[in-house]
């Protein structure tokens, strides 16, 4: 036994994937399963494949390399760095792009390897992360791409609710679809993919039962947590506890709730403040800020609350719990998206797949 550990239930994950793919398939929308939240772990990605995703997608090429033995087409989500184009054409079939300089380098690398690399051009519909904001530049970019060897213009994509918090709507996505049509007519080509965003676009399917003109979504959080992320609502018939964290108690003591002595800065340079609740049963568990932000973990025992902690310690108040915890006992947490991401990235947390 080794703690802390994160337990990943592949049956639950596959169930979530199937539920959401069912929803999308009815509307002819293909799903790219986004693997970045679990660092492209191949065994976990297998649950995506068994659940029926059409593509595997990740923001980092290192993660796509881990997935290289799977046959499904792979998408690099983050705009490629020019310094990594060789790897990109080797390990990704498709990449999201918005810079013609980079696409020219992808073309060169792709020709060298005798490959065809596919491009989804990104359009910024107002969220202000990646993509062409200016329509004229988008058309100019498309025209240039069509002249390049070793490159195929596969379609258009957009990303919303990531930086600016802009919520996908039938209206803003219609602009993307229209731009796609303009490119098809102007250059007499067919665009195979109009990729309408991430888990935040699912609310449109749930509410309006359609997303006109969109035939692909790139989904991560909705698959792992069963959430549509525009408003944070649960998707029916999904699990929110595919990933669970288990940590061990290393100290339990009755202590006052106010520190003794003059208060300076804590380990992270902040001056802390405290509320006097008298003597409390305090517990320390062996996990810390180096592993996870405490705002992203949710205790399964609602009687226990988080007091704070430092890089390697999480301090809890167990006074109100019905459980009589002993040193060495374990506590379970659910995790939000950011929690899963950082716990999966921490080499100190064991990954247990069930
Ligand atoms: C992370 C990411 C996604 C997936 O987002 P979720 O909210 O987890 O569904 C989709 N597209 C891009 C470009 C991303 O970076």
mmCIF file with all atom_site columns, C-alpha atoms in Angstrom, residues 35-42 58 62-63 66 341 344-346:
data_model
loop_
_atom_site.group_PDB
_atom_site.id
_atom_site.type_symbol
_atom_site.label_atom_id
_atom_site.label_alt_id
_atom_site.label_comp_id
_atom_site.label_asym_id
_atom_site.label_entity_id
_atom_site.label_seq_id
_atom_site.pdbx_PDB_ins_code
_atom_site.Cartn_x
_atom_site.Cartn_y
_atom_site.Cartn_z
_atom_site.occupancy
_atom_site.B_iso_or_equiv
_atom_site.pdbx_formal_charge
_atom_site.auth_seq_id
_atom_site.auth_comp_id
_atom_site.auth_asym_id
_atom_site.auth_atom_id
_atom_site.pdbx_PDB_model_num
ATOM 1  C CA . UNK A 1 35  ? -6.783 13.180 -22.373 1.00 0.00 ? 35  UNK A CA 1
ATOM 2  C CA . UNK A 1 36  ? -4.776 16.072 -20.925 1.00 0.00 ? 36  UNK A CA 1
ATOM 3  C CA . UNK A 1 37  ? -6.451 16.046 -17.508 1.00 0.00 ? 37  UNK A CA 1
ATOM 4  C CA . UNK A 1 38  ? -4.940 12.590 -16.906 1.00 0.00 ? 38  UNK A CA 1
ATOM 5  C CA . UNK A 1 39  ? -1.649 13.362 -18.670 1.00 0.00 ? 39  UNK A CA 1
ATOM 6  C CA . UNK A 1 40  ? -2.434 11.045 -21.573 1.00 0.00 ? 40  UNK A CA 1
ATOM 7  C CA . UNK A 1 41  ? -2.273 7.928  -19.377 1.00 0.00 ? 41  UNK A CA 1
ATOM 8  C CA . UNK A 1 42  ? -2.780 5.119  -21.949 1.00 0.00 ? 42  UNK A CA 1
ATOM 9  C CA . UNK A 1 58  ? -4.298 16.344 -26.013 1.00 0.00 ? 58  UNK A CA 1
ATOM 10 C CA . UNK A 1 62  ? 4.414  14.296 -24.826 1.00 0.00 ? 62  UNK A CA 1
ATOM 11 C CA . UNK A 1 63  ? 0.979  12.892 -23.997 1.00 0.00 ? 63  UNK A CA 1
ATOM 12 C CA . UNK A 1 66  ? 2.228  7.973  -24.842 1.00 0.00 ? 66  UNK A CA 1
ATOM 13 C CA . UNK A 1 341 ? -5.099 17.708 -13.317 1.00 0.00 ? 341 UNK A CA 1
ATOM 14 C CA . UNK A 1 344 ? -2.351 13.294 -11.975 1.00 0.00 ? 344 UNK A CA 1
ATOM 15 C CA . UNK A 1 345 ? 0.711  15.471 -12.610 1.00 0.00 ? 345 UNK A CA 1
ATOM 16 C CA . UNK A 1 346 ? 2.186  14.922 -9.118  1.00 0.00 ? 346 UNK A CA 1
#
